[in-house]
mmCIF file of C-alpha atoms in Angstrom:
data_model
loop_
_atom_site.group_PDB
_atom_site.id
_atom_site.type_symbol
_atom_site.label_atom_id
_atom_site.label_comp_id
_atom_site.label_asym_id
_atom_site.label_seq_id
_atom_site.Cartn_x
_atom_site.Cartn_y
_atom_site.Cartn_z
ATOM 1 C CA UNK E 1 -9.448 -9.715 11.568
ATOM 2 C CA UNK E 2 -9.378 -6.416 13.376
ATOM 3 C CA UNK E 3 -9.784 -6.458 17.156
ATOM 4 C CA UNK E 4 -9.611 -3.127 18.960
ATOM 5 C CA UNK E 5 -10.888 -1.695 22.235
ATOM 6 C CA UNK E 6 -12.212 1.819 21.820
ATOM 7 C CA UNK E 7 -12.202 3.234 25.341
ATOM 8 C CA UNK E 8 -12.138 6.945 24.596
ATOM 9 C CA UNK E 9 -12.884 9.580 22.004
ATOM 10 C CA UNK E 10 -11.334 9.131 18.619
ATOM 11 C CA UNK E 11 -11.847 10.626 15.184
ATOM 12 C CA UNK E 12 -13.636 8.298 12.767
ATOM 13 C CA UNK E 13 -10.977 9.131 10.189
ATOM 14 C CA UNK E 14 -8.269 7.794 12.570
ATOM 15 C CA UNK E 15 -10.128 4.484 12.980
ATOM 16 C CA UNK E 16 -10.642 4.254 9.219
ATOM 17 C CA UNK E 17 -6.936 4.875 8.610
ATOM 18 C CA UNK E 18 -5.987 2.155 11.123
ATOM 19 C CA UNK E 19 -8.239 -0.361 9.373
ATOM 20 C CA UNK E 20 -6.983 0.653 5.919
ATOM 21 C CA UNK E 21 -3.342 0.249 6.957
ATOM 22 C CA UNK E 22 -3.979 -3.165 8.462
ATOM 23 C CA UNK E 23 -6.016 -4.541 5.566
ATOM 24 C CA UNK E 24 -3.844 -2.967 2.844
ATOM 25 C CA UNK E 25 -6.691 -1.249 1.045
ATOM 26 C CA UNK E 26 -9.030 1.730 1.051
ATOM 27 C CA UNK E 27 -12.522 2.462 2.333
ATOM 28 C CA UNK E 28 -14.227 5.101 0.182
ATOM 29 C CA UNK E 29 -17.551 6.401 -1.048
ATOM 30 C CA UNK E 30 -17.969 5.183 -4.630
ATOM 31 C CA UNK E 31 -19.156 8.147 -6.677
ATOM 32 C CA UNK E 32 -20.875 6.033 -9.318
ATOM 33 C CA UNK E 33 -22.902 3.862 -6.887
ATOM 34 C CA UNK E 34 -23.259 6.207 -3.900
ATOM 35 C CA UNK E 35 -22.267 3.316 -1.613
ATOM 36 C CA UNK E 36 -19.322 2.776 0.688
ATOM 37 C CA UNK E 37 -16.818 0.336 -0.777
ATOM 38 C CA UNK E 38 -13.660 -1.460 0.324
ATOM 39 C CA UNK E 39 -10.951 -2.156 -2.256
ATOM 40 C CA UNK E 40 -7.949 -4.237 -1.263
ATOM 41 C CA UNK E 41 -4.516 -3.731 -2.821
ATOM 42 C CA UNK E 42 -3.865 -7.242 -4.088
ATOM 43 C CA UNK E 43 -2.216 -8.780 -7.139
ATOM 44 C CA UNK E 44 -5.546 -10.185 -8.334
ATOM 45 C CA UNK E 45 -5.538 -8.766 -11.854
ATOM 46 C CA UNK E 46 -4.621 -9.837 -15.383
ATOM 47 C CA UNK E 47 -2.178 -7.419 -17.019
ATOM 48 C CA UNK E 48 -3.823 -7.728 -20.447
ATOM 49 C CA UNK E 49 -7.210 -6.621 -19.093
ATOM 50 C CA UNK E 50 -6.003 -3.485 -17.250
ATOM 51 C CA UNK E 51 -6.930 -0.023 -18.492
ATOM 52 C CA UNK E 52 -3.889 1.654 -20.022
ATOM 53 C CA UNK E 53 -2.587 5.196 -19.685
ATOM 54 C CA UNK E 54 -1.231 6.297 -23.073
ATOM 55 C CA UNK E 55 -0.598 9.472 -25.044
ATOM 56 C CA UNK E 56 -4.214 9.172 -26.225
ATOM 57 C CA UNK E 57 -5.796 9.585 -22.770
ATOM 58 C CA UNK E 58 -3.139 11.325 -20.618
ATOM 59 C CA UNK E 59 -3.471 15.092 -20.800
ATOM 60 C CA UNK E 60 -0.372 15.894 -18.759
ATOM 61 C CA UNK E 61 2.403 14.151 -16.852
ATOM 62 C CA UNK E 62 2.751 16.452 -13.864
ATOM 63 C CA UNK E 63 5.622 14.522 -12.263
ATOM 64 C CA UNK E 64 7.493 11.259 -12.618
ATOM 65 C CA UNK E 65 10.392 9.758 -10.699
ATOM 66 C CA UNK E 66 11.951 6.329 -10.667
ATOM 67 C CA UNK E 67 12.637 4.813 -7.275
ATOM 68 C CA UNK E 68 16.127 4.272 -5.903
ATOM 69 C CA UNK E 69 17.485 1.616 -3.575
ATOM 70 C CA UNK E 70 18.271 4.176 -0.880
ATOM 71 C CA UNK E 71 14.530 4.958 -0.673
ATOM 72 C CA UNK E 72 13.728 1.373 0.355
ATOM 73 C CA UNK E 73 13.657 -0.525 3.655
ATOM 74 C CA UNK E 74 14.942 -4.030 4.271
ATOM 75 C CA UNK E 75 13.823 -4.677 7.841
ATOM 76 C CA UNK E 76 10.185 -4.315 8.972
ATOM 77 C CA UNK E 77 8.958 -4.646 12.544
ATOM 78 C CA UNK E 78 5.254 -4.782 13.356
ATOM 79 C CA UNK E 79 4.305 -4.033 16.957
ATOM 80 C CA UNK E 80 1.143 -5.736 18.218
ATOM 81 C CA UNK E 81 -0.515 -6.954 21.414
ATOM 82 C CA UNK E 82 -0.550 -10.761 21.436
ATOM 83 C CA UNK E 83 -3.769 -12.298 22.755
ATOM 84 C CA UNK E 84 -1.942 -15.592 23.477
ATOM 85 C CA UNK E 85 0.431 -13.698 25.813
ATOM 86 C CA UNK E 86 -2.335 -11.872 27.746
ATOM 87 C CA UNK E 87 -2.071 -8.898 25.364
ATOM 88 C CA UNK E 88 1.582 -8.306 26.049
ATOM 89 C CA UNK E 89 3.220 -6.035 23.477
ATOM 90 C CA UNK E 90 5.502 -7.912 21.104
ATOM 91 C CA UNK E 91 6.847 -7.727 17.538
ATOM 92 C CA UNK E 92 6.773 -9.541 14.231
ATOM 93 C CA UNK E 93 9.769 -9.183 11.944
ATOM 94 C CA UNK E 94 10.497 -9.480 8.232
ATOM 95 C CA UNK E 95 13.882 -8.991 6.567
ATOM 96 C CA UNK E 96 15.109 -8.751 2.982
ATOM 97 C CA UNK E 97 18.745 -9.800 3.046
ATOM 98 C CA UNK E 98 19.268 -9.120 -0.668
ATOM 99 C CA UNK E 99 18.157 -5.502 -0.225
ATOM 100 C CA UNK E 100 20.354 -5.229 2.865
ATOM 101 C CA UNK E 101 23.333 -6.432 0.849
ATOM 102 C CA UNK E 102 22.591 -3.999 -2.001
ATOM 103 C CA UNK E 103 22.436 -1.078 0.451
ATOM 104 C CA UNK E 104 25.241 -2.373 2.717
ATOM 105 C CA UNK E 105 23.142 -1.352 5.724
ATOM 106 C CA UNK E 106 19.992 -2.184 7.662
ATOM 107 C CA UNK E 107 17.118 0.203 7.000
ATOM 108 C CA UNK E 108 14.250 -0.378 9.418
ATOM 109 C CA UNK E 109 10.594 0.518 9.002
ATOM 110 C CA UNK E 110 8.468 0.231 12.141
ATOM 111 C CA UNK E 111 4.712 -0.247 12.087
ATOM 112 C CA UNK E 112 2.126 -0.535 14.823
ATOM 113 C CA UNK E 113 -1.155 -2.317 14.219
ATOM 114 C CA UNK E 114 -3.406 -1.978 17.284
ATOM 115 C CA UNK E 115 -6.065 -4.154 15.622
ATOM 116 C CA UNK E 116 -3.749 -7.185 15.424
ATOM 117 C CA UNK E 117 -3.923 -9.671 18.285
ATOM 118 C CA UNK E 118 -2.081 -12.758 16.984
ATOM 119 C CA UNK E 119 1.407 -13.528 15.739
ATOM 120 C CA UNK E 120 0.376 -15.186 12.463
ATOM 121 C CA UNK E 121 -1.464 -12.072 11.273
ATOM 122 C CA UNK E 122 1.349 -9.796 12.455
ATOM 123 C CA UNK E 123 3.881 -11.872 10.499
ATOM 124 C CA UNK E 124 1.726 -11.737 7.363
ATOM 125 C CA UNK E 125 1.489 -7.950 7.684
ATOM 126 C CA UNK E 126 5.249 -7.615 8.197
ATOM 127 C CA UNK E 127 5.997 -9.618 5.038
ATOM 128 C CA UNK E 128 3.318 -7.781 3.021
ATOM 129 C CA UNK E 129 4.811 -4.443 4.067
ATOM 130 C CA UNK E 130 8.330 -5.590 3.309
ATOM 131 C CA UNK E 131 7.365 -6.599 -0.250
ATOM 132 C CA UNK E 132 6.292 -3.027 -0.962
ATOM 133 C CA UNK E 133 9.011 -1.267 1.030
ATOM 134 C CA UNK E 134 12.001 -3.260 -0.238
ATOM 135 C CA UNK E 135 11.496 -2.561 -3.940
ATOM 136 C CA UNK E 136 12.259 0.785 -5.594
ATOM 137 C CA UNK E 137 8.926 2.112 -6.840
ATOM 138 C CA UNK E 138 8.302 4.626 -9.592
ATOM 139 C CA UNK E 139 5.961 7.504 -8.731
ATOM 140 C CA UNK E 140 3.909 9.589 -11.109
ATOM 141 C CA UNK E 141 1.175 12.191 -11.050
ATOM 142 C CA UNK E 142 -0.758 12.303 -14.307
ATOM 143 C CA UNK E 143 -3.820 14.196 -15.461
ATOM 144 C CA UNK E 144 -6.097 11.939 -17.511
ATOM 145 C CA UNK E 145 -9.186 12.444 -19.633
ATOM 146 C CA UNK E 146 -12.699 11.377 -18.669
ATOM 147 C CA UNK E 147 -12.203 7.800 -19.860
ATOM 148 C CA UNK E 148 -10.954 7.021 -16.325
ATOM 149 C CA UNK E 149 -14.071 8.440 -14.627
ATOM 150 C CA UNK E 150 -14.893 5.163 -12.882
ATOM 151 C CA UNK E 151 -11.385 4.413 -11.602
ATOM 152 C CA UNK E 152 -11.466 4.012 -7.827
ATOM 153 C CA UNK E 153 -8.696 4.198 -5.198
ATOM 154 C CA UNK E 154 -6.229 1.284 -5.306
ATOM 155 C CA UNK E 155 -7.209 0.472 -8.908
ATOM 156 C CA UNK E 156 -4.370 -0.949 -10.972
ATOM 157 C CA UNK E 157 -3.618 0.563 -14.376
ATOM 158 C CA UNK E 158 -0.744 0.088 -16.772
ATOM 159 C CA UNK E 159 1.164 2.957 -18.352
ATOM 160 C CA UNK E 160 2.893 3.251 -21.715
ATOM 161 C CA UNK E 161 4.789 6.480 -22.339
ATOM 162 C CA UNK E 162 7.435 6.419 -25.105
ATOM 163 C CA UNK E 163 8.909 9.779 -24.054
ATOM 164 C CA UNK E 164 10.037 8.200 -20.770
ATOM 165 C CA UNK E 165 10.793 4.792 -22.291
ATOM 166 C CA UNK E 166 7.915 3.197 -20.344
ATOM 167 C CA UNK E 167 6.033 0.188 -21.731
ATOM 168 C CA UNK E 168 3.159 -1.339 -19.758
ATOM 169 C CA UNK E 169 4.497 -0.266 -16.371
#
């Protein structure tokens, strides 16, 4: 849930961003339906059924980089106001000791979720964030053909690119 007191002026885009960060997804206007849609970033897909980026439908690879361990975090703190403690500010914590050992140091990422009011949700968010932040991620910008016209934000695709030795990434 998202519980938040709005007691002053705020940009709608700021509120939308807060909700998106907390839920781990995106709120967007779907161009094919004309309706607002929410898409959550979850591992709820089957690899074999994903659309695939290949030399047949990628027009250009504008950039590509593989992630490195020194770009990761191994300690996440989530600040929140706990309803059970009369809305006192407190923290949830998640740590990846294997990543910490690989880097030989603690690398902290701090998050604040004003819509969180209980420890269980804050802990879930800390661990969800840590899963993404503690793993080196590859990044790419590719220009595709029109076969991906209905791909929406947070959609999962796989990528095969022999030139970069990538198979179903």
